[in-house]
Amino acid sequence: MAKNPIEVLIDKKSRNVMDTTYKIILGTLESLLLAGGIAEGTVDWLENNKRLVEILSFGSKSMEYHREVSTLLSEIQSRFLQEYRIVEIRSEKLVLNRRGVVFYKSGSTPLSSLEQINWLSSNMALIRELVYIDFNVFDRRFGELWKRLLYNLLSTVEGNTYLDSDRVKEKWVWGSLSWIKEDPIETIAEKGYKNDLLNAYSELEGSLSGFISWGGLFAMGKWMSLLNIPNSETIEKKFIDLSKCVWYGANDPIALQIMSNDISKRLLRDDVIRIEKAIKSRMVKKFRKRTEPAERRSRD
């Protein structure tokens, strides 16, 4: 018989076995309690909350079941206070602190959020370089940063869930980088997708770009304000700008502007890039025509 999600969490055989399914269910419950409960003010306290225990018991009248659910809620409350430190106690109520508000708005589970903030802190020397990186120049520094960023993002519970894999695939790293570099989809598909354009497009545009952009980079940018480091606002903007490049699969301002204005999403990314390159080519030709007489005069 299939178990409901809470039964998976309180089952003595599976409890604390941190496999992907367990992490997903626990992370979802913690996120719901954080967002729908404490953040929205509908739940003041988790421990010994009879109403919450009844809701999570799915109609069961078993006192043993209720005790197990109550214990689970107590453990989550303890993590909120001690491990995650995203809530505070005020007048016997749990209240989101500044850090908690950012976690709540990021949409990631508290554990994944904490893991990523710890990753940002331990990689701060590399992250600081983001301020000086030009997204149009994909040099060694950018490649190293990108690889580390992706391995961090894709190793989270959300990465495993969203992309249906428990390990980072190398093609996601170079494929997404090629996507930002404006490489044609035919080139990317030939290298990693056996020339399957539909599969390449659906994975890059449908799965990877959305998760990396808004589930990862955008949230990381917002979290930078928690670390209180020099240039944190500039780095935050860089993260958000980079998330737009990943989302649209382009790095040129012209292409990004065209795609951001295409609300109906009727334009293919590769068509927009062709338009962008055509516009830039015409601009260069016009510039050359304007400057040629002046150059000749200066030579004379």
PDB file of C-alpha atoms in Angstrom:
ATOM      1  CA  MET A   1       0.000   0.000   0.000  1.00  0.00           C
ATOM      2  CA  ALA A   2       1.310   3.437  -0.934  1.00  0.00           C
ATOM      3  CA  LYS A   3       2.193   5.714   1.968  1.00  0.00           C
ATOM      4  CA  ASN A   4       1.174   9.334   2.270  1.00  0.00           C
ATOM      5  CA  PRO A   5       4.138  11.753   2.422  1.00  0.00           C
ATOM      6  CA  ILE A   6       4.032  12.158   6.216  1.00  0.00           C
ATOM      7  CA  GLU A   7       4.169   8.391   6.714  1.00  0.00           C
ATOM      8  CA  VAL A   8       7.415   8.343   4.740  1.00  0.00           C
ATOM      9  CA  LEU A   9       8.881  10.932   7.102  1.00  0.00           C
ATOM     10  CA  ILE A  10       7.819   9.207  10.339  1.00  0.00           C
ATOM     11  CA  ASP A  11       8.544   5.630   9.254  1.00  0.00           C
ATOM     12  CA  LYS A  12      11.246   4.436  11.650  1.00  0.00           C
ATOM     13  CA  LYS A  13      12.882   2.361   8.897  1.00  0.00           C
ATOM     14  CA  SER A  14      13.251   5.235   6.452  1.00  0.00           C
ATOM     15  CA  ARG A  15      13.653   8.175   8.842  1.00  0.00           C
ATOM     16  CA  ASN A  16      16.942  10.004   8.538  1.00  0.00           C
ATOM     17  CA  VAL A  17      17.837   7.960   5.448  1.00  0.00           C
ATOM     18  CA  MET A  18      18.695  10.953   3.303  1.00  0.00           C
ATOM     19  CA  ASP A  19      17.806   9.569  -0.090  1.00  0.00           C
ATOM     20  CA  THR A  20      16.341  11.849  -2.736  1.00  0.00           C
ATOM     21  CA  THR A  21      12.678  10.953  -2.051  1.00  0.00           C
ATOM     22  CA  TYR A  22      13.043  11.558   1.669  1.00  0.00           C
ATOM     23  CA  LYS A  23      14.816  14.883   1.062  1.00  0.00           C
ATOM     24  CA  ILE A  24      12.152  16.037  -1.385  1.00  0.00           C
ATOM     25  CA  ILE A  25       9.257  15.278   0.974  1.00  0.00           C
ATOM     26  CA  LEU A  26      10.990  16.772   4.005  1.00  0.00           C
ATOM     27  CA  GLY A  27      12.106  19.836   2.044  1.00  0.00           C
ATOM     28  CA  THR A  28       8.594  20.363   0.690  1.00  0.00           C
ATOM     29  CA  LEU A  29       7.033  20.129   4.145  1.00  0.00           C
ATOM     30  CA  GLU A  30       9.575  22.529   5.643  1.00  0.00           C
ATOM     31  CA  SER A  31       9.037  24.972   2.774  1.00  0.00           C
ATOM     32  CA  LEU A  32       5.244  24.830   3.187  1.00  0.00           C
ATOM     33  CA  LEU A  33       5.501  25.409   6.931  1.00  0.00           C
ATOM     34  CA  LEU A  34       7.908  28.278   6.349  1.00  0.00           C
ATOM     35  CA  ALA A  35       5.900  29.932   3.569  1.00  0.00           C
ATOM     36  CA  GLY A  36       2.251  29.093   4.209  1.00  0.00           C
ATOM     37  CA  GLY A  37       2.649  28.968   7.973  1.00  0.00           C
ATOM     38  CA  ILE A  38       5.114  31.301   9.623  1.00  0.00           C
ATOM     39  CA  ALA A  39       5.640  33.708   6.712  1.00  0.00           C
ATOM     40  CA  GLU A  40       1.907  34.218   6.175  1.00  0.00           C
ATOM     41  CA  GLY A  41       1.120  34.246   9.883  1.00  0.00           C
ATOM     42  CA  THR A  42      -1.301  31.315   9.815  1.00  0.00           C
ATOM     43  CA  VAL A  43       0.872  29.165  12.128  1.00  0.00           C
ATOM     44  CA  ASP A  44       2.562  30.673  15.178  1.00  0.00           C
ATOM     45  CA  TRP A  45       4.244  27.607  16.645  1.00  0.00           C
ATOM     46  CA  LEU A  46       5.011  24.098  15.387  1.00  0.00           C
ATOM     47  CA  GLU A  47       5.694  22.142  18.560  1.00  0.00           C
ATOM     48  CA  ASN A  48       2.572  20.612  20.177  1.00  0.00           C
ATOM     49  CA  ASN A  49       0.336  22.346  17.638  1.00  0.00           C
ATOM     50  CA  LYS A  50      -2.783  20.134  17.790  1.00  0.00           C
ATOM     51  CA  ARG A  51      -4.464  21.717  14.777  1.00  0.00           C
ATOM     52  CA  LEU A  52      -1.380  21.207  12.607  1.00  0.00           C
ATOM     53  CA  VAL A  53      -0.959  17.631  13.837  1.00  0.00           C
ATOM     54  CA  GLU A  54      -4.556  16.843  12.879  1.00  0.00           C
ATOM     55  CA  ILE A  55      -4.085  18.297   9.390  1.00  0.00           C
ATOM     56  CA  LEU A  56      -0.903  16.289   8.810  1.00  0.00           C
ATOM     57  CA  SER A  57      -2.454  13.091  10.192  1.00  0.00           C
ATOM     58  CA  PHE A  58      -4.776  12.832   7.166  1.00  0.00           C
ATOM     59  CA  GLY A  59      -7.781  11.843   9.299  1.00  0.00           C
ATOM     60  CA  SER A  60      -5.985   9.182  11.362  1.00  0.00           C
ATOM     61  CA  LYS A  61      -7.185   8.904  14.973  1.00  0.00           C
ATOM     62  CA  SER A  62      -4.172   6.879  16.125  1.00  0.00           C
ATOM     63  CA  MET A  63      -2.547   8.523  19.148  1.00  0.00           C
ATOM     64  CA  GLU A  64       0.794   6.916  18.212  1.00  0.00           C
ATOM     65  CA  TYR A  65       0.541   8.456  14.732  1.00  0.00           C
ATOM     66  CA  HIS A  66      -0.246  11.859  16.265  1.00  0.00           C
ATOM     67  CA  ARG A  67       2.766  11.577  18.570  1.00  0.00           C
ATOM     68  CA  GLU A  68       5.038  10.765  15.639  1.00  0.00           C
ATOM     69  CA  VAL A  69       3.731  13.760  13.667  1.00  0.00           C
ATOM     70  CA  SER A  70       4.166  16.001  16.708  1.00  0.00           C
ATOM     71  CA  THR A  71       7.765  14.800  17.090  1.00  0.00           C
ATOM     72  CA  LEU A  72       8.401  15.536  13.408  1.00  0.00           C
ATOM     73  CA  LEU A  73       7.079  19.088  13.819  1.00  0.00           C
ATOM     74  CA  SER A  74       9.244  19.599  16.909  1.00  0.00           C
ATOM     75  CA  GLU A  75      12.330  18.506  14.968  1.00  0.00           C
ATOM     76  CA  ILE A  76      11.507  20.898  12.113  1.00  0.00           C
ATOM     77  CA  GLN A  77      10.998  23.756  14.578  1.00  0.00           C
ATOM     78  CA  SER A  78      14.349  22.948  16.169  1.00  0.00           C
ATOM     79  CA  ARG A  79      16.050  23.084  12.750  1.00  0.00           C
ATOM     80  CA  PHE A  80      14.386  26.417  11.955  1.00  0.00           C
ATOM     81  CA  LEU A  81      15.783  27.836  15.207  1.00  0.00           C
ATOM     82  CA  GLN A  82      19.159  26.163  15.563  1.00  0.00           C
ATOM     83  CA  GLU A  83      20.452  24.821  12.234  1.00  0.00           C
ATOM     84  CA  TYR A  84      18.862  27.097   9.645  1.00  0.00           C
ATOM     85  CA  ARG A  85      18.528  30.119  11.963  1.00  0.00           C
ATOM     86  CA  ILE A  86      15.793  31.520   9.761  1.00  0.00           C
ATOM     87  CA  VAL A  87      13.231  32.109  12.502  1.00  0.00           C
ATOM     88  CA  GLU A  88      13.284  33.926  15.825  1.00  0.00           C
ATOM     89  CA  ILE A  89      11.136  33.609  18.938  1.00  0.00           C
ATOM     90  CA  ARG A  90       9.111  36.673  19.836  1.00  0.00           C
ATOM     91  CA  SER A  91       6.403  36.451  22.485  1.00  0.00           C
ATOM     92  CA  GLU A  92       6.186  32.662  22.124  1.00  0.00           C
ATOM     93  CA  LYS A  93       5.767  32.948  18.356  1.00  0.00           C
ATOM     94  CA  LEU A  94       8.054  31.908  15.533  1.00  0.00           C
ATOM     95  CA  VAL A  95       8.852  34.897  13.323  1.00  0.00           C
ATOM     96  CA  LEU A  96      10.873  34.982  10.121  1.00  0.00           C
ATOM     97  CA  ASN A  97      14.069  36.975  10.462  1.00  0.00           C
ATOM     98  CA  ARG A  98      15.680  38.844   7.553  1.00  0.00           C
ATOM     99  CA  ARG A  99      17.466  35.726   6.369  1.00  0.00           C
ATOM    100  CA  GLY A 100      14.260  33.725   6.544  1.00  0.00           C
ATOM    101  CA  VAL A 101      12.394  36.199   4.371  1.00  0.00           C
ATOM    102  CA  VAL A 102      15.008  35.744   1.645  1.00  0.00           C
ATOM    103  CA  PHE A 103      14.755  31.946   1.940  1.00  0.00           C
ATOM    104  CA  TYR A 104      10.979  32.160   1.781  1.00  0.00           C
ATOM    105  CA  LYS A 105      11.040  34.323  -1.336  1.00  0.00           C
ATOM    106  CA  SER A 106      13.697  32.255  -3.101  1.00  0.00           C
ATOM    107  CA  GLY A 107      11.375  29.253  -3.402  1.00  0.00           C
ATOM    108  CA  SER A 108      14.120  26.782  -2.488  1.00  0.00           C
ATOM    109  CA  THR A 109      13.911  24.443   0.501  1.00  0.00           C
ATOM    110  CA  PRO A 110      15.528  25.793   3.687  1.00  0.00           C
ATOM    111  CA  LEU A 111      18.243  23.119   3.537  1.00  0.00           C
ATOM    112  CA  SER A 112      19.116  23.861  -0.103  1.00  0.00           C
ATOM    113  CA  SER A 113      19.091  27.590   0.622  1.00  0.00           C
ATOM    114  CA  LEU A 114      21.469  27.113   3.546  1.00  0.00           C
ATOM    115  CA  GLU A 115      23.767  24.879   1.486  1.00  0.00           C
ATOM    116  CA  GLN A 116      23.961  27.483  -1.258  1.00  0.00           C
ATOM    117  CA  ILE A 117      24.654  30.357   1.118  1.00  0.00           C
ATOM    118  CA  ASN A 118      27.457  28.289   2.667  1.00  0.00           C
ATOM    119  CA  TRP A 119      28.760  27.605  -0.852  1.00  0.00           C
ATOM    120  CA  LEU A 120      28.740  31.317  -1.672  1.00  0.00           C
ATOM    121  CA  SER A 121      30.623  32.098   1.541  1.00  0.00           C
ATOM    122  CA  SER A 122      33.313  29.471   0.934  1.00  0.00           C
ATOM    123  CA  ASN A 123      33.771  30.523  -2.715  1.00  0.00           C
ATOM    124  CA  MET A 124      33.778  34.256  -2.096  1.00  0.00           C
ATOM    125  CA  ALA A 125      37.167  34.847  -3.765  1.00  0.00           C
ATOM    126  CA  LEU A 126      35.797  33.407  -7.002  1.00  0.00           C
ATOM    127  CA  ILE A 127      32.436  35.139  -6.625  1.00  0.00           C
ATOM    128  CA  ARG A 128      34.130  38.534  -6.249  1.00  0.00           C
ATOM    129  CA  GLU A 129      35.610  38.056  -9.715  1.00  0.00           C
ATOM    130  CA  LEU A 130      32.078  38.060 -11.105  1.00  0.00           C
ATOM    131  CA  VAL A 131      32.181  41.872 -10.857  1.00  0.00           C
ATOM    132  CA  TYR A 132      34.992  42.002 -13.415  1.00  0.00           C
ATOM    133  CA  ILE A 133      33.789  39.254 -15.755  1.00  0.00           C
ATOM    134  CA  ASP A 134      32.427  40.294 -19.144  1.00  0.00           C
ATOM    135  CA  PHE A 135      29.695  37.881 -20.212  1.00  0.00           C
ATOM    136  CA  ASN A 136      30.768  38.389 -23.830  1.00  0.00           C
ATOM    137  CA  VAL A 137      34.286  37.151 -23.045  1.00  0.00           C
ATOM    138  CA  PHE A 138      34.075  33.517 -22.034  1.00  0.00           C
ATOM    139  CA  ASP A 139      37.592  33.157 -20.692  1.00  0.00           C
ATOM    140  CA  ARG A 140      39.050  30.648 -18.228  1.00  0.00           C
ATOM    141  CA  ARG A 141      37.776  32.578 -15.191  1.00  0.00           C
ATOM    142  CA  PHE A 142      34.215  32.566 -16.462  1.00  0.00           C
ATOM    143  CA  GLY A 143      34.425  28.871 -17.363  1.00  0.00           C
ATOM    144  CA  GLU A 144      35.659  27.972 -13.887  1.00  0.00           C
ATOM    145  CA  LEU A 145      32.989  30.076 -12.201  1.00  0.00           C
ATOM    146  CA  TRP A 146      30.265  28.622 -14.409  1.00  0.00           C
ATOM    147  CA  LYS A 147      31.286  25.027 -13.767  1.00  0.00           C
ATOM    148  CA  ARG A 148      31.364  25.524  -9.989  1.00  0.00           C
ATOM    149  CA  LEU A 149      28.063  27.386 -10.002  1.00  0.00           C
ATOM    150  CA  LEU A 150      26.320  24.663 -11.941  1.00  0.00           C
ATOM    151  CA  TYR A 151      27.702  21.806  -9.882  1.00  0.00           C
ATOM    152  CA  ASN A 152      26.455  23.592  -6.784  1.00  0.00           C
ATOM    153  CA  LEU A 153      22.997  24.301  -8.198  1.00  0.00           C
ATOM    154  CA  LEU A 154      22.408  20.948  -9.850  1.00  0.00           C
ATOM    155  CA  SER A 155      23.483  18.973  -6.771  1.00  0.00           C
ATOM    156  CA  THR A 156      20.645  20.361  -4.635  1.00  0.00           C
ATOM    157  CA  VAL A 157      17.382  18.550  -3.931  1.00  0.00           C
ATOM    158  CA  GLU A 158      15.666  20.873  -6.398  1.00  0.00           C
ATOM    159  CA  GLY A 159      18.240  20.054  -9.069  1.00  0.00           C
ATOM    160  CA  ASN A 160      17.729  16.323  -8.581  1.00  0.00           C
ATOM    161  CA  THR A 161      13.961  16.742  -8.657  1.00  0.00           C
ATOM    162  CA  TYR A 162      13.551  19.248 -11.458  1.00  0.00           C
ATOM    163  CA  LEU A 163      15.944  17.526 -13.825  1.00  0.00           C
ATOM    164  CA  ASP A 164      15.079  13.995 -12.661  1.00  0.00           C
ATOM    165  CA  SER A 165      18.660  12.965 -12.005  1.00  0.00           C
ATOM    166  CA  ASP A 166      20.769  12.344  -8.920  1.00  0.00           C
ATOM    167  CA  ARG A 167      24.044  13.318 -10.584  1.00  0.00           C
ATOM    168  CA  VAL A 168      25.281  16.278 -12.575  1.00  0.00           C
ATOM    169  CA  LYS A 169      25.649  15.549 -16.259  1.00  0.00           C
ATOM    170  CA  GLU A 170      28.712  17.039 -17.936  1.00  0.00           C
ATOM    171  CA  LYS A 171      26.671  17.973 -21.016  1.00  0.00           C
ATOM    172  CA  TRP A 172      24.557  20.279 -18.830  1.00  0.00           C
ATOM    173  CA  VAL A 173      27.690  22.232 -17.948  1.00  0.00           C
ATOM    174  CA  TRP A 174      29.091  22.786 -21.436  1.00  0.00           C
ATOM    175  CA  GLY A 175      25.621  22.739 -23.042  1.00  0.00           C
ATOM    176  CA  SER A 176      24.313  25.598 -20.904  1.00  0.00           C
ATOM    177  CA  LEU A 177      27.559  27.524 -21.412  1.00  0.00           C
ATOM    178  CA  SER A 178      27.232  27.082 -25.184  1.00  0.00           C
ATOM    179  CA  TRP A 179      23.624  28.268 -24.822  1.00  0.00           C
ATOM    180  CA  ILE A 180      24.767  31.539 -23.220  1.00  0.00           C
ATOM    181  CA  LYS A 181      27.565  31.973 -25.756  1.00  0.00           C
ATOM    182  CA  GLU A 182      24.867  32.048 -28.483  1.00  0.00           C
ATOM    183  CA  ASP A 183      26.128  28.898 -30.187  1.00  0.00           C
ATOM    184  CA  PRO A 184      23.525  27.640 -32.705  1.00  0.00           C
ATOM    185  CA  ILE A 185      21.233  24.916 -31.387  1.00  0.00           C
ATOM    186  CA  GLU A 186      22.391  22.694 -34.278  1.00  0.00           C
ATOM    187  CA  THR A 187      25.952  22.843 -32.925  1.00  0.00           C
ATOM    188  CA  ILE A 188      24.873  22.015 -29.376  1.00  0.00           C
ATOM    189  CA  ALA A 189      22.580  19.209 -30.530  1.00  0.00           C
ATOM    190  CA  GLU A 190      25.295  17.670 -32.698  1.00  0.00           C
ATOM    191  CA  LYS A 191      27.776  17.555 -29.835  1.00  0.00           C
ATOM    192  CA  GLY A 192      25.613  16.278 -26.990  1.00  0.00           C
ATOM    193  CA  TYR A 193      22.156  15.293 -28.220  1.00  0.00           C
ATOM    194  CA  LYS A 194      22.867  13.049 -31.217  1.00  0.00           C
ATOM    195  CA  ASN A 195      21.562  15.761 -33.569  1.00  0.00           C
ATOM    196  CA  ASP A 196      18.164  15.686 -31.849  1.00  0.00           C
ATOM    197  CA  LEU A 197      17.199  19.370 -32.074  1.00  0.00           C
ATOM    198  CA  LEU A 198      13.876  18.918 -30.269  1.00  0.00           C
ATOM    199  CA  ASN A 199      15.514  17.165 -27.323  1.00  0.00           C
ATOM    200  CA  ALA A 200      18.265  19.775 -27.125  1.00  0.00           C
ATOM    201  CA  TYR A 201      15.807  22.662 -27.240  1.00  0.00           C
ATOM    202  CA  SER A 202      13.396  21.115 -24.728  1.00  0.00           C
ATOM    203  CA  GLU A 203      16.161  20.385 -22.212  1.00  0.00           C
ATOM    204  CA  LEU A 204      18.057  23.656 -22.577  1.00  0.00           C
ATOM    205  CA  GLU A 205      15.089  25.988 -22.904  1.00  0.00           C
ATOM    206  CA  GLY A 206      12.488  23.919 -21.072  1.00  0.00           C
ATOM    207  CA  SER A 207      14.402  22.518 -18.092  1.00  0.00           C
ATOM    208  CA  LEU A 208      17.914  23.797 -17.607  1.00  0.00           C
ATOM    209  CA  SER A 209      17.454  27.490 -18.373  1.00  0.00           C
ATOM    210  CA  GLY A 210      14.459  27.914 -16.075  1.00  0.00           C
ATOM    211  CA  PHE A 211      15.974  26.040 -13.161  1.00  0.00           C
ATOM    212  CA  ILE A 212      19.421  27.616 -13.411  1.00  0.00           C
ATOM    213  CA  SER A 213      18.041  31.126 -13.914  1.00  0.00           C
ATOM    214  CA  TRP A 214      15.275  31.533 -11.387  1.00  0.00           C
ATOM    215  CA  GLY A 215      15.817  28.527  -9.136  1.00  0.00           C
ATOM    216  CA  GLY A 216      19.505  29.287  -8.775  1.00  0.00           C
ATOM    217  CA  LEU A 217      21.223  32.395 -10.086  1.00  0.00           C
ATOM    218  CA  PHE A 218      18.389  34.827  -9.362  1.00  0.00           C
ATOM    219  CA  ALA A 219      18.071  33.464  -5.810  1.00  0.00           C
ATOM    220  CA  MET A 220      21.845  33.605  -5.337  1.00  0.00           C
ATOM    221  CA  GLY A 221      21.822  37.242  -6.306  1.00  0.00           C
ATOM    222  CA  LYS A 222      19.178  37.963  -3.695  1.00  0.00           C
ATOM    223  CA  TRP A 223      21.135  36.044  -1.044  1.00  0.00           C
ATOM    224  CA  MET A 224      24.274  38.141  -1.571  1.00  0.00           C
ATOM    225  CA  SER A 225      22.752  40.871   0.591  1.00  0.00           C
ATOM    226  CA  LEU A 226      22.948  38.472   3.556  1.00  0.00           C
ATOM    227  CA  LEU A 227      26.708  38.115   3.371  1.00  0.00           C
ATOM    228  CA  ASN A 228      27.548  41.794   3.964  1.00  0.00           C
ATOM    229  CA  ILE A 229      30.595  41.893   1.709  1.00  0.00           C
ATOM    230  CA  PRO A 230      32.011  44.767  -0.371  1.00  0.00           C
ATOM    231  CA  ASN A 231      30.321  45.172  -3.780  1.00  0.00           C
ATOM    232  CA  SER A 232      27.481  42.840  -2.748  1.00  0.00           C
ATOM    233  CA  GLU A 233      24.946  45.002  -4.635  1.00  0.00           C
ATOM    234  CA  THR A 234      27.076  44.915  -7.782  1.00  0.00           C
ATOM    235  CA  ILE A 235      27.537  41.134  -7.510  1.00  0.00           C
ATOM    236  CA  GLU A 236      23.794  40.727  -6.929  1.00  0.00           C
ATOM    237  CA  LYS A 237      23.115  42.635 -10.159  1.00  0.00           C
ATOM    238  CA  LYS A 238      25.656  40.490 -11.993  1.00  0.00           C
ATOM    239  CA  PHE A 239      23.926  37.301 -10.821  1.00  0.00           C
ATOM    240  CA  ILE A 240      20.554  38.631 -11.967  1.00  0.00           C
ATOM    241  CA  ASP A 241      21.995  39.751 -15.327  1.00  0.00           C
ATOM    242  CA  LEU A 242      23.559  36.313 -15.756  1.00  0.00           C
ATOM    243  CA  SER A 243      20.225  34.661 -14.958  1.00  0.00           C
ATOM    244  CA  LYS A 244      18.667  36.618 -17.846  1.00  0.00           C
ATOM    245  CA  CYS A 245      21.420  35.437 -20.199  1.00  0.00           C
ATOM    246  CA  VAL A 246      20.712  31.822 -19.225  1.00  0.00           C
ATOM    247  CA  TRP A 247      16.944  32.243 -19.422  1.00  0.00           C
ATOM    248  CA  TYR A 248      17.027  33.627 -22.968  1.00  0.00           C
ATOM    249  CA  GLY A 249      20.114  31.794 -24.232  1.00  0.00           C
ATOM    250  CA  ALA A 250      21.919  34.930 -25.331  1.00  0.00           C
ATOM    251  CA  ASN A 251      24.355  37.498 -23.997  1.00  0.00           C
ATOM    252  CA  ASP A 252      24.012  40.394 -26.426  1.00  0.00           C
ATOM    253  CA  PRO A 253      21.853  43.351 -25.275  1.00  0.00           C
ATOM    254  CA  ILE A 254      20.043  43.497 -28.634  1.00  0.00           C
ATOM    255  CA  ALA A 255      19.004  39.819 -28.501  1.00  0.00           C
ATOM    256  CA  LEU A 256      18.028  40.064 -24.839  1.00  0.00           C
ATOM    257  CA  GLN A 257      15.889  43.127 -25.530  1.00  0.00           C
ATOM    258  CA  ILE A 258      14.083  41.444 -28.435  1.00  0.00           C
ATOM    259  CA  MET A 259      13.354  38.280 -26.441  1.00  0.00           C
ATOM    260  CA  SER A 260      12.254  40.117 -23.316  1.00  0.00           C
ATOM    261  CA  ASN A 261       9.752  42.069 -25.424  1.00  0.00           C
ATOM    262  CA  ASP A 262       8.446  38.867 -27.047  1.00  0.00           C
ATOM    263  CA  ILE A 263       5.785  38.243 -24.400  1.00  0.00           C
ATOM    264  CA  SER A 264       3.899  35.749 -26.560  1.00  0.00           C
ATOM    265  CA  LYS A 265       7.097  33.687 -26.957  1.00  0.00           C
ATOM    266  CA  ARG A 266       6.620  33.267 -30.710  1.00  0.00           C
ATOM    267  CA  LEU A 267      10.263  33.860 -31.599  1.00  0.00           C
ATOM    268  CA  LEU A 268      12.805  31.072 -31.464  1.00  0.00           C
ATOM    269  CA  ARG A 269      16.002  31.878 -29.655  1.00  0.00           C
ATOM    270  CA  ASP A 270      18.149  31.031 -32.699  1.00  0.00           C
ATOM    271  CA  ASP A 271      16.055  33.263 -34.971  1.00  0.00           C
ATOM    272  CA  VAL A 272      16.511  36.178 -32.579  1.00  0.00           C
ATOM    273  CA  ILE A 273      20.283  35.622 -32.511  1.00  0.00           C
ATOM    274  CA  ARG A 274      20.322  35.702 -36.331  1.00  0.00           C
ATOM    275  CA  ILE A 275      18.391  38.990 -36.227  1.00  0.00           C
ATOM    276  CA  GLU A 276      20.823  40.372 -33.650  1.00  0.00           C
ATOM    277  CA  LYS A 277      23.850  39.473 -35.749  1.00  0.00           C
ATOM    278  CA  ALA A 278      22.223  40.948 -38.872  1.00  0.00           C
ATOM    279  CA  ILE A 279      21.483  44.211 -37.039  1.00  0.00           C
ATOM    280  CA  LYS A 280      25.043  44.416 -35.717  1.00  0.00           C
ATOM    281  CA  SER A 281      26.444  43.665 -39.173  1.00  0.00           C
ATOM    282  CA  ARG A 282      24.419  46.507 -40.706  1.00  0.00           C
ATOM    283  CA  MET A 283      25.487  48.847 -37.913  1.00  0.00           C
ATOM    284  CA  VAL A 284      29.148  48.006 -38.534  1.00  0.00           C
ATOM    285  CA  LYS A 285      28.760  48.597 -42.299  1.00  0.00           C
ATOM    286  CA  LYS A 286      27.078  51.978 -41.721  1.00  0.00           C
ATOM    287  CA  PHE A 287      29.806  52.952 -39.258  1.00  0.00           C
ATOM    288  CA  ARG A 288      32.507  52.033 -41.753  1.00  0.00           C
ATOM    289  CA  LYS A 289      30.833  54.087 -44.487  1.00  0.00           C
ATOM    290  CA  ARG A 290      30.655  57.114 -42.176  1.00  0.00           C
ATOM    291  CA  THR A 291      34.285  56.820 -41.078  1.00  0.00           C
ATOM    292  CA  GLU A 292      35.918  55.993 -44.415  1.00  0.00           C
ATOM    293  CA  PRO A 293      35.981  59.616 -45.785  1.00  0.00           C
ATOM    294  CA  ALA A 294      37.403  60.934 -42.546  1.00  0.00           C
ATOM    295  CA  GLU A 295      40.117  58.281 -42.578  1.00  0.00           C
ATOM    296  CA  ARG A 296      41.032  59.181 -46.148  1.00  0.00           C
ATOM    297  CA  ARG A 297      41.194  62.885 -45.288  1.00  0.00           C
ATOM    298  CA  SER A 298      43.473  62.177 -42.358  1.00  0.00           C
ATOM    299  CA  ARG A 299      45.805  60.137 -44.574  1.00  0.00           C
ATOM    300  CA  ASP A 300      45.867  62.944 -47.155  1.00  0.00           C
TER     301      ASP A 300
END
